[in-house]
Coordinates of C-alpha atoms and ligand atoms in Angstrom, one line a residue:
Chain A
X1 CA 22.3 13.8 59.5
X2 CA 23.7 17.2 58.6
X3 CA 26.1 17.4 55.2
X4 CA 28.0 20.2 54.5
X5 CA 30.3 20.5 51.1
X6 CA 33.8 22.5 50.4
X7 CA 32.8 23.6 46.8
X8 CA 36.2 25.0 46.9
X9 CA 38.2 22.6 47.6
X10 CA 35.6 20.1 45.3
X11 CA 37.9 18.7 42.0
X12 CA 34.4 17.5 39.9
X13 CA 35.0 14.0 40.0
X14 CA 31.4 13.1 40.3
X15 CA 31.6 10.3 42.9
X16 CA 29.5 12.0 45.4
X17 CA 26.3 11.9 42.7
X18 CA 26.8 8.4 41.5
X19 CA 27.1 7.4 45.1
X20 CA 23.8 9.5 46.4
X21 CA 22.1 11.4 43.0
X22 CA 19.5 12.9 46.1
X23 CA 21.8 14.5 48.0
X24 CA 24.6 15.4 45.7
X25 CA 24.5 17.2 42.2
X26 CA 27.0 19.3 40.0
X27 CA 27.5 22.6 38.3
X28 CA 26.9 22.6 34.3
X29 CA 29.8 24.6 33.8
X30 CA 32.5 23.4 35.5
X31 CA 30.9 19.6 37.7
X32 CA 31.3 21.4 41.0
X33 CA 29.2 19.7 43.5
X34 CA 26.1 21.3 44.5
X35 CA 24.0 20.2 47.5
X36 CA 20.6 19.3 46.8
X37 CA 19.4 18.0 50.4
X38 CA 21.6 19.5 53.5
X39 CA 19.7 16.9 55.7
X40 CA 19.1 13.8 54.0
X41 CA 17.0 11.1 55.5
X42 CA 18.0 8.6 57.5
X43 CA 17.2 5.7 55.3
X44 CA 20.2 7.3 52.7
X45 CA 23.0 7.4 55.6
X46 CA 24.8 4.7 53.8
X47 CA 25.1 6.4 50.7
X48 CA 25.8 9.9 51.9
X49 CA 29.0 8.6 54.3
X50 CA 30.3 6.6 50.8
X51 CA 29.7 9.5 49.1
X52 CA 32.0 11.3 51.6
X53 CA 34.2 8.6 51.4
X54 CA 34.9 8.5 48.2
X55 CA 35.5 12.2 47.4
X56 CA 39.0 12.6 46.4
X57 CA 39.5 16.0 47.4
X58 CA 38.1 15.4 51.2
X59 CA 35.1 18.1 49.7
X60 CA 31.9 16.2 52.2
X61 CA 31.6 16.1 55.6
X62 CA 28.5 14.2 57.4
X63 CA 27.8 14.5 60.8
X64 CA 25.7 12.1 62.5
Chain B
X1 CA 73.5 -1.3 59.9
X2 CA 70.4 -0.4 57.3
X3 CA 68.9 -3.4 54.8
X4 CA 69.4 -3.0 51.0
X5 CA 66.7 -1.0 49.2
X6 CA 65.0 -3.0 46.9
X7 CA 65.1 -2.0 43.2
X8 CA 61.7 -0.5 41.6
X9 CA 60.1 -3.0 39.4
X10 CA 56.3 -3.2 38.6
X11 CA 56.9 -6.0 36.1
X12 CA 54.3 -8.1 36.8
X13 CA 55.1 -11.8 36.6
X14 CA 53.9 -14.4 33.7
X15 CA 52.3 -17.2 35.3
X16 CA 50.2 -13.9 37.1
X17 CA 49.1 -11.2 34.7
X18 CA 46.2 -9.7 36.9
X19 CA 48.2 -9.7 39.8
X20 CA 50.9 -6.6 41.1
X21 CA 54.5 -7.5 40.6
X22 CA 55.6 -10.1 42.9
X23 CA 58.2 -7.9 45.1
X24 CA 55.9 -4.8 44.7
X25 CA 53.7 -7.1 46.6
X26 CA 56.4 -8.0 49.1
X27 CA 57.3 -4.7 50.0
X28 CA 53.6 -3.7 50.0
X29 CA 53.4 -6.7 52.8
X30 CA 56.3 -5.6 54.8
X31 CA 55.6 -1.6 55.3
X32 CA 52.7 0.9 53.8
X33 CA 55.7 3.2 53.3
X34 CA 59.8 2.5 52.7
X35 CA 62.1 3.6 50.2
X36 CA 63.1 2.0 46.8
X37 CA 65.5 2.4 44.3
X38 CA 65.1 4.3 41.0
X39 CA 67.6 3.4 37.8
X40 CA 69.3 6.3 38.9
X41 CA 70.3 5.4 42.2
X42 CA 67.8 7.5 43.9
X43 CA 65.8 6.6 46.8
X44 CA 62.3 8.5 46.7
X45 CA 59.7 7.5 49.4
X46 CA 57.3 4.4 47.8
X47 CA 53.6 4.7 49.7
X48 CA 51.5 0.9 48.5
X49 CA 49.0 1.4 51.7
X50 CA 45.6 2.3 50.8
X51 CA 44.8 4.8 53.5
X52 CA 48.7 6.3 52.9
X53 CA 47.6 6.1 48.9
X54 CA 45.0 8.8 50.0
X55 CA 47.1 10.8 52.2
X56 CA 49.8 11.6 50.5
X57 CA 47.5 12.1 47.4
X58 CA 45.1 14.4 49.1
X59 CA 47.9 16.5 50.9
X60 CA 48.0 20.0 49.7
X61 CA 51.9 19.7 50.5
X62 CA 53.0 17.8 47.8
X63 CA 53.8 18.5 44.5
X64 CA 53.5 16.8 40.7
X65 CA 55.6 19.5 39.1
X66 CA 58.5 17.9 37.6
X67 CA 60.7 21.0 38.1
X68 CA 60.3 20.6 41.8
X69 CA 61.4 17.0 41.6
X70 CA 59.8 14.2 41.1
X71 CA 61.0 10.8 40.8
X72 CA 62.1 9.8 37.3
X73 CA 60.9 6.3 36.7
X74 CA 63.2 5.6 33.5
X75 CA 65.7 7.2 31.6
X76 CA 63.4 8.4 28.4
X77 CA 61.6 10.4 31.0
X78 CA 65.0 12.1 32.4
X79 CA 65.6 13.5 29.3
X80 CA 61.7 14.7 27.9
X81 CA 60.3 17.6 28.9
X82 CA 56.9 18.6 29.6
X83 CA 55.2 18.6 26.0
X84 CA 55.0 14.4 26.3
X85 CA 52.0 14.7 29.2
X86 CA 51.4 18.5 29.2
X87 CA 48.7 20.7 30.7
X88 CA 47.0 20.2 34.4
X89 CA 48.2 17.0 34.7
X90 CA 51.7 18.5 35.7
X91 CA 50.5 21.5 37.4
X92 CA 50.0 21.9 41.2
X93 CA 47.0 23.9 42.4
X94 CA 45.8 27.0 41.6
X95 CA 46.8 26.6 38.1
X96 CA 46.0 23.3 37.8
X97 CA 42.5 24.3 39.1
X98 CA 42.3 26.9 36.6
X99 CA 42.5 24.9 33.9
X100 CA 40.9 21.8 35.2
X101 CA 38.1 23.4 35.8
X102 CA 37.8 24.4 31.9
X103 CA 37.6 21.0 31.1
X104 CA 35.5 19.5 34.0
X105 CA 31.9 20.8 32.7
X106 CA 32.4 17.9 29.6
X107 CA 32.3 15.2 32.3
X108 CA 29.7 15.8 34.6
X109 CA 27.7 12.8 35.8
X110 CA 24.3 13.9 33.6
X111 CA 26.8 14.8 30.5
X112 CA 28.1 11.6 30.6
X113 CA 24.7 9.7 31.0
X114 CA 23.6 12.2 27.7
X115 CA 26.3 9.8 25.5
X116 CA 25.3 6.8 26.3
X117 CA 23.1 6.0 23.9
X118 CA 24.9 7.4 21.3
X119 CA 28.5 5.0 23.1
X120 CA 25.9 2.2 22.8
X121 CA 25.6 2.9 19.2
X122 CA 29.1 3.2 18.6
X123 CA 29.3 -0.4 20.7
X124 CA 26.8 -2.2 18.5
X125 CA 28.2 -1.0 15.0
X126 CA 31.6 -2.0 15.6
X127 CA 30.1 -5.7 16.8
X128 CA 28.5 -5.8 13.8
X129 CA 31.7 -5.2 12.0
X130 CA 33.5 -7.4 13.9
X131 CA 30.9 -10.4 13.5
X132 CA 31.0 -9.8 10.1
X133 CA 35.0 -10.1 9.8
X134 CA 37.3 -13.3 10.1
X135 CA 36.8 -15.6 13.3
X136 CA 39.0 -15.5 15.0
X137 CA 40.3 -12.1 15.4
X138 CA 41.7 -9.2 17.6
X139 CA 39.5 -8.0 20.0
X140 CA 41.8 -4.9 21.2
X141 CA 42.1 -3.8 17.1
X142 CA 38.6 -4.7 16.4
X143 CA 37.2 -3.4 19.4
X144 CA 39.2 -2.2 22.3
X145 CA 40.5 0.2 20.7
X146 CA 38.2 1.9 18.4
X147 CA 35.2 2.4 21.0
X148 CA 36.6 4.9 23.4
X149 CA 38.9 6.4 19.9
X150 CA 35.3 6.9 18.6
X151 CA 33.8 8.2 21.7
X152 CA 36.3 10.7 22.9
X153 CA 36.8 12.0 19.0
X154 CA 33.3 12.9 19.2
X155 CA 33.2 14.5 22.6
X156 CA 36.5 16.5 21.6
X157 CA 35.6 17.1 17.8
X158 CA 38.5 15.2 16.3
X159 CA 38.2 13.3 12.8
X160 CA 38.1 10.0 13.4
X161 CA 39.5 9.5 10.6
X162 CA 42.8 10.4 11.8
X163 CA 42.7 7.5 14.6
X164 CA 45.8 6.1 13.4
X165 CA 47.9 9.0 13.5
X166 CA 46.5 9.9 17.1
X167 CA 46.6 6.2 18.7
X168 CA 50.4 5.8 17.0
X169 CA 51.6 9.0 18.9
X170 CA 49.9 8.3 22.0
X171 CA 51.4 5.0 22.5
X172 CA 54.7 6.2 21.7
X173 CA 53.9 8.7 25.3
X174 CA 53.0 6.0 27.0
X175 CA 55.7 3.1 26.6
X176 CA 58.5 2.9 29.4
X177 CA 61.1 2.2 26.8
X178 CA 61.1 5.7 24.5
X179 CA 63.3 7.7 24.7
X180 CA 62.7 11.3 25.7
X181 CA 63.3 12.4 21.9
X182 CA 60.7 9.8 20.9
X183 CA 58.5 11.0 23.5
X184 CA 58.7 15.1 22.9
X185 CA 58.0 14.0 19.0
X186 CA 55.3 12.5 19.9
X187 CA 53.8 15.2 22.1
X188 CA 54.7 17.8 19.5
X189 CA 52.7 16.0 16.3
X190 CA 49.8 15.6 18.6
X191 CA 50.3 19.4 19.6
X192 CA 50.7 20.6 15.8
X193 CA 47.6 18.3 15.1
X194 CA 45.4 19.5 17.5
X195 CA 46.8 23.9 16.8
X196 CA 44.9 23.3 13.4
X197 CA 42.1 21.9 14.4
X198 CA 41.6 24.1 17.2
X199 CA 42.3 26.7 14.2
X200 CA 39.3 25.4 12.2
X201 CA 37.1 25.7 15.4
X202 CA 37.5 29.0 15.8
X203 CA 36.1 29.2 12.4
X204 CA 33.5 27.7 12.6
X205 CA 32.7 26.4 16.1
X206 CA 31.0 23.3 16.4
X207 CA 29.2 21.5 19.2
X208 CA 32.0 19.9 21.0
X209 CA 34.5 20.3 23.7
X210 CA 37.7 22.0 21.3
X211 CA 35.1 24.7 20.2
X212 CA 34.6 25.0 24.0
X213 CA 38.4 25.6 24.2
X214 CA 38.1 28.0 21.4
X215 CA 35.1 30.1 22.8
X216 CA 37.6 30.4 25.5
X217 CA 40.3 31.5 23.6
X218 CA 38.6 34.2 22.0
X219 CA 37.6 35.3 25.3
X220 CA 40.5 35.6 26.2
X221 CA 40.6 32.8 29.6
X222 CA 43.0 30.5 28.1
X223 CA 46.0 31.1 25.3
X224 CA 46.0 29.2 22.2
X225 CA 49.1 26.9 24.1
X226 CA 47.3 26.2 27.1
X227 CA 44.5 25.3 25.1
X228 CA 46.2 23.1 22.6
X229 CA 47.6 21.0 25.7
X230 CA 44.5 20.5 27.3
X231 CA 43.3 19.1 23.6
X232 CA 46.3 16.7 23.5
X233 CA 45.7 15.8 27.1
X234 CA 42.3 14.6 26.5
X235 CA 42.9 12.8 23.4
X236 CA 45.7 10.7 24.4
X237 CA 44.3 10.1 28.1
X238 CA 41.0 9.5 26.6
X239 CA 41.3 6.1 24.8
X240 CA 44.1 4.5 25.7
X241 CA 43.6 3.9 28.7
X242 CA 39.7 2.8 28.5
X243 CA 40.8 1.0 25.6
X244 CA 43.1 -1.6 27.8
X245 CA 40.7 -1.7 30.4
X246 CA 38.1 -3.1 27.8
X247 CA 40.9 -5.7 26.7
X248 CA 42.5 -6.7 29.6
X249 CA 38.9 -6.9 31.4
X250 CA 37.4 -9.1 28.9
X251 CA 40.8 -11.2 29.2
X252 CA 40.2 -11.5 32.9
X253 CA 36.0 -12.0 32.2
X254 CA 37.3 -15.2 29.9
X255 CA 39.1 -16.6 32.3
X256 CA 36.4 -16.4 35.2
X257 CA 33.2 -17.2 32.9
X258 CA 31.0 -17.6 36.5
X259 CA 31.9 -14.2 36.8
X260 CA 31.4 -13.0 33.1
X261 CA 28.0 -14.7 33.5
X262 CA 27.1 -12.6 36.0
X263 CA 27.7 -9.4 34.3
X264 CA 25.6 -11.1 31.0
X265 CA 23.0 -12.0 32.6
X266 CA 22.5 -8.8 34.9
X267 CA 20.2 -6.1 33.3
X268 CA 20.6 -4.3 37.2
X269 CA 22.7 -1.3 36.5
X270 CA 23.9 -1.0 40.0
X271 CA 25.1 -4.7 39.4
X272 CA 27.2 -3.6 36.2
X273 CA 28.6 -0.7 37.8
X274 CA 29.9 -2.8 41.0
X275 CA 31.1 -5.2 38.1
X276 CA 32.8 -2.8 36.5
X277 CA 34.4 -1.0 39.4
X278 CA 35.4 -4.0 40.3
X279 CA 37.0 -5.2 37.6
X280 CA 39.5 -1.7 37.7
X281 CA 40.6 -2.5 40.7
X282 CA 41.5 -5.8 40.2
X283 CA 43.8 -5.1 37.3
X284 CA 45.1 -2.0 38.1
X285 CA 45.9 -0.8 34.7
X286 CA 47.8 2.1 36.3
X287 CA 50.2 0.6 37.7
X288 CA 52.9 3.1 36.2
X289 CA 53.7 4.8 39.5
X290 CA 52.2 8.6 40.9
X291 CA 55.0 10.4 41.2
X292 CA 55.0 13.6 43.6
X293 CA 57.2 15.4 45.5
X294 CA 57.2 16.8 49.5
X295 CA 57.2 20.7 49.5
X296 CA 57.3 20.4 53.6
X297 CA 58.3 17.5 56.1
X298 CA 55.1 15.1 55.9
X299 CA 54.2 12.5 58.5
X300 CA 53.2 9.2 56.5
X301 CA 52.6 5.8 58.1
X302 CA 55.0 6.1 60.8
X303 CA 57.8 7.9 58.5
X304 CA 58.6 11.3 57.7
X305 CA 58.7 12.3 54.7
X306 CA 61.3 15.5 54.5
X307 CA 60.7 18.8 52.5
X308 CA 62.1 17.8 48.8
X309 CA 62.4 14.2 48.6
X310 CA 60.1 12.3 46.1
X311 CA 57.7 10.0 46.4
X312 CA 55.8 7.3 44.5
X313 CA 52.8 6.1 45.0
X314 CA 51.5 2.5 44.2
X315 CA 47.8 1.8 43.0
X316 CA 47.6 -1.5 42.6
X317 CA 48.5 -2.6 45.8
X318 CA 46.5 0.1 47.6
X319 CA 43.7 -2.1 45.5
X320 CA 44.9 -5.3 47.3
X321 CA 45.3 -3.7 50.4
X322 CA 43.4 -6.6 52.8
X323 CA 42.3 -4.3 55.4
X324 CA 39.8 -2.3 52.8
X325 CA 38.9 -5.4 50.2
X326 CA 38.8 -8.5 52.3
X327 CA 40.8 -11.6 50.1
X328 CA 42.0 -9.0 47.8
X329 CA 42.8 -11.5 45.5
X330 CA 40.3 -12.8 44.4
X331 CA 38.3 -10.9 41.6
X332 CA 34.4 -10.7 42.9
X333 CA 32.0 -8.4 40.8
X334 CA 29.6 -8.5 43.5
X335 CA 32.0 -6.6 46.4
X336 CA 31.7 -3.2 47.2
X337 CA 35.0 -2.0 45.5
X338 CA 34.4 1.7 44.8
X339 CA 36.7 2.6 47.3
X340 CA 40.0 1.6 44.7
X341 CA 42.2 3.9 43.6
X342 CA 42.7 3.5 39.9
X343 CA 41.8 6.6 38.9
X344 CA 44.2 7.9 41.7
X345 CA 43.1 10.2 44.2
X346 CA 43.4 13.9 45.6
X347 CA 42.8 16.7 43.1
X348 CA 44.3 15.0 40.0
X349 CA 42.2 12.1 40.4
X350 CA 41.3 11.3 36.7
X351 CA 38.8 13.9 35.2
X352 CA 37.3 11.0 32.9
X353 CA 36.4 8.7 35.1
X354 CA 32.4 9.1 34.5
X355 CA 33.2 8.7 31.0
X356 CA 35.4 6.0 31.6
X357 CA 32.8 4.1 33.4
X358 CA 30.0 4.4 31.4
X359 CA 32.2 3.1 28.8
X360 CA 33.2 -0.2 30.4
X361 CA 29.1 -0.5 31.6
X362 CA 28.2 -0.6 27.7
X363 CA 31.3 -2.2 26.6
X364 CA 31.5 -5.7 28.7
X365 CA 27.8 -6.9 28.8
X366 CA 27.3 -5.7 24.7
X367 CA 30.5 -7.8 23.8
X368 CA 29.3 -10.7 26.5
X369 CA 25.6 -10.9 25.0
X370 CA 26.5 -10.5 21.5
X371 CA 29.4 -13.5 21.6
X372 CA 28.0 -15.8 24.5
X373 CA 30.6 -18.3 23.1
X374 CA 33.2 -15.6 23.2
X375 CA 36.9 -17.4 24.3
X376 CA 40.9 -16.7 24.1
X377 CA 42.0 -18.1 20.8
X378 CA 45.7 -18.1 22.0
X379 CA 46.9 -19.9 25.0
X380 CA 47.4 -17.0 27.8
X381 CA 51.4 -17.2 27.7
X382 CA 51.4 -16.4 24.7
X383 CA 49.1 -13.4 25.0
X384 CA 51.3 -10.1 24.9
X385 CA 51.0 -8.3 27.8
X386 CA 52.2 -4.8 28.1
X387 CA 55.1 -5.0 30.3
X388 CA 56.5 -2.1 29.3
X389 CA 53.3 0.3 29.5
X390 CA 53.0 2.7 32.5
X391 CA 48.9 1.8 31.6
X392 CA 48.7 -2.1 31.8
X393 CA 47.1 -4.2 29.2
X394 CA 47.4 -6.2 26.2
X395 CA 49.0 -5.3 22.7
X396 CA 46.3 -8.3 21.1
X397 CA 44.2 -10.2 22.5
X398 CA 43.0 -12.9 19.3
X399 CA 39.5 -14.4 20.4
X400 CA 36.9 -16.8 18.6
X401 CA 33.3 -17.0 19.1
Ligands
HEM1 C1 39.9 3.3 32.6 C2 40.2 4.4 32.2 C3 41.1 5.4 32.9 C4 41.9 5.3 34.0 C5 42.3 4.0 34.7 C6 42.5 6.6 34.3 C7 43.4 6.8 35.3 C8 43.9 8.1 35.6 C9 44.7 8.4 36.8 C10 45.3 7.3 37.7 C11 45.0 9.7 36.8 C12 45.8 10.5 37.9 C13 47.2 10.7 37.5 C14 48.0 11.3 38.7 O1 47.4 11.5 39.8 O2 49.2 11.5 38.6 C15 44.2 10.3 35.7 C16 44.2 11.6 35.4 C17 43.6 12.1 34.3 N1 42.8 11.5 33.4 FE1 42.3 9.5 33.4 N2 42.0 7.5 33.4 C18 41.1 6.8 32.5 C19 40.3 7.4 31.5 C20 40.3 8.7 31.2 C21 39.5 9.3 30.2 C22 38.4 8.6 29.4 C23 39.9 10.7 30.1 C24 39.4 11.8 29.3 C25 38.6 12.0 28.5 C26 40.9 10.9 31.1 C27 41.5 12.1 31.4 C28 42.3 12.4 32.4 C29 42.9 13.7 32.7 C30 42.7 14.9 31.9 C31 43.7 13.5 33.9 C32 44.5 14.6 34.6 C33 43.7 15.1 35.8 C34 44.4 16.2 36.6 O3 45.7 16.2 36.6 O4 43.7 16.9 37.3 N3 41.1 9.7 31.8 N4 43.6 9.3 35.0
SF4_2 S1 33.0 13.6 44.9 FE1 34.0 15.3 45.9 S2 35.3 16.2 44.3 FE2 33.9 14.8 43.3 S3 32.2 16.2 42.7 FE3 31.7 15.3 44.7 S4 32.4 16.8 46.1 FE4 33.4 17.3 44.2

């Protein structure tokens, strides 16, 4: 599993941490995601693809 | 030979206060995307399909700049003027950005986990005070209210002793029925309020997010204004709306103890935040209406959606949508319901919704394990519900215990 993040395009909601704190932190200054683990392990699939489900602003992508 | 458009109405209906209103619903049923009819005759675009719900909102082509047209839900709101609901909120990207990300820093995931304790404080004290006070009582006065008023008056560095003053105004913004000149009042004493005390910070700066504001300021990133509106912003959307989620959530609990058990007995975070996630999308609270507008032709469930015309978009029945929350209507704190759409979606999606959350995780389970014999000490027609609110909830809500 590869993730990739848009920090960008990221609006600092913070649903990508609270869906997968391993994978996904944010900025102090201004929340904007931060990737902790580009290639997660297997066993946290679920919460990676809900993280990138849930991210308003389309910010996550996971590919398989 | 075209059918009637039906009128806009998000009234919800008595014998059903958790559920959408009953034609929103019908329409919902019928197409993810038609037309309906404003006060005003006109016919914006209205989207109530979940996946639509996320399209539209996370489409850099539209806009929530009232000068480029949004829908006008009622007449007060024809007639005010920005100073009502100022700052990012009505600004499109890369202003809104800007700004938004000045305020963003206050409501990261680990800031908000750093006030819990401290919201858990705030919880317990005002249980004590509301244990030691007359049984029955009113939970939103005793309770609702003042926990996220406390919380967000300490995060921002407002007196709490001024909650009156602050709570009055803000619920002046948010009723359907003022009138514009109420409204721009309203926004203005909050905005003269909020100039001093962003005057005193620069002072003497404290440890909270106006002295932020300040620092920036003097800097010389953000005028005085700019800074002043993000203040009232994040007062007024700050506890209101938590505030009638608490109330209308602990409404709903009462009335489906097996559930409220669940969330008293659970010491399983993971369990309370489903709970509580749960719990927003079931009620909805903003069910006021998104309003945006097309800048360019837009494909949208079928429809096209032309350059200029306006559009509104419908939470709560993206929430019921059956196709992403199987029997939708049924409230279950154990589904998977983070996918809901309460706090909106796209880049305006609600900047507090951390804070929110921890909020409603210490809020239900203290109130449920301090009163296990908590109940409604009104029968629920006669419970005031606020119909006319674009945020959902309940003006009192008298309980024994
Ligand atoms: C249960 C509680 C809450 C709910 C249901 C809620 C809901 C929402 C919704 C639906 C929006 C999007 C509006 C739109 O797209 O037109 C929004 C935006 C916003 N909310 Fe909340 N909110 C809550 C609590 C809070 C709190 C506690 C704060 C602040 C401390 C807050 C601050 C904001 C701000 C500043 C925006 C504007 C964001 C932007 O335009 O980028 N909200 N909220
Ligand atoms: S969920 Fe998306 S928008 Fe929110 S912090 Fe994560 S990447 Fe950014």
């Amino acid at each position: 599993m590869k993730v990739t993040i848009d920090q960008d395009k990221c609006v600092s909601a913070g649903s990508c941490v609270m869906a997968a704190m391993d994978v996904f932190d944010q900025r102090d200054e201004d929340g904007v995601v931060v990737l902790l683990d580009p290639t997660p392990p297997a066993d946290l699939s679920d919460d990676v693809h809900q993280a990138a489900a849930v991210c308003p602003a389309l910010a996550i992508t996971v590919e398989d | 030979m075209t059918t009637p458009i039906a009128a806009y109405d998000i009234a919800r209906s008595p014998g059903c206060p958790f559920d959408p209103a009953p034609a929103m619903r019908e329409q919902s049923r019928q197409a993810a995307v038609s037309r309906t009819r404003l006060w005003d005759g006109s016919t914006p675009w209205l989207v109530t399909g979940h996946a639509e719900h996320r399209q539209i909102l996370s489409d850099q082509r539209v806009s929530i700049q009232p000068a480029n047209g949004t829908p006008r839900l009622n007449p007060g709101e024809a007639q005010s003027t920005s100073h009502a609901a100022p700052s990012f909120i009505l600004l499109d990207d890369p202003e809104h950005a800007r700004l938004r990300r000045m305020a963003t820093g206050a409501f990261t995931v680990k800031r908000v986990e750093a006030l819990r304790a401290p919201t858990r404080r705030i919880i317990e004290s005002r249980l004590d005070e509301l244990v030691a006070g007359p049984n029955p009582a009113d939970l939103v006065e005793a309770f609702a209210l003042p926990v996220p008023s406390l919380v967000i008056s300490e995060l921002l560095g407002v007196p709490y002793g001024d909650h009156e003053f602050f709570q009055a105004n803000s619920r002046i913004i948010i009723n359907r029925n003022s009138t514009g000149e109420q409204r721009g009042a309203a926004g203005q004493a909050l905005a003269g309020y909020l100039d001093g005390l962003l005057g005193q910070k620069l002072a003497a700066p404290a440890d909270d997010m106006l002295s932020a504001l300040a620092a920036r300021v003097t800097a010389g990133e953000l005028t005085r204004a700019e800074a002043v509106g993000m203040g009232v912003l994040m007062l007024f959307a700050g506890h209101e709306t938590t505030a009638n989620m608490i109330a209308l959530g602990t409404l709903a609990l009462l009335e489906h103890p097996e559930q409220a058990a669940l969330l008293r007995d659970s010491d399983d975070p993971k369990v309370i935040a489903g709970a509580v996630d749960e719990l927003l999308r079931y009620l909805t609270i903003t069910h006021g209406g998104l309003r945006r507008v097309a800048l360019a032709d837009i494909e949208l469930g079928g429809e096209t959606i032309r350059a200029g015309e306006g559009i509104v978009v419908v939470n709560e029945t993206a929430n019921r949508d059956p196709s992403v929350f199987p029997d939708p209507d049924s409230l279950d704190l154990r589904r998977d319901a983070r996918a809901h759409v309460t706090f909106g979606y796209g880049i305006h999606q609600c900047v507090g919704q951390s804070l929110a959350r921890m909020e409603l995780q210490e809020a239900y389970p203290a109130l449920l394990r301090r009163l296990p014999t908590l109940a409604r000490a009104a029968d629920l027609d006669d419970i005031p519900f606020k119909h006319d609110g674009f945020i959902y909830g309940v003006y009192r809500l008298p309980v024994t215990w």
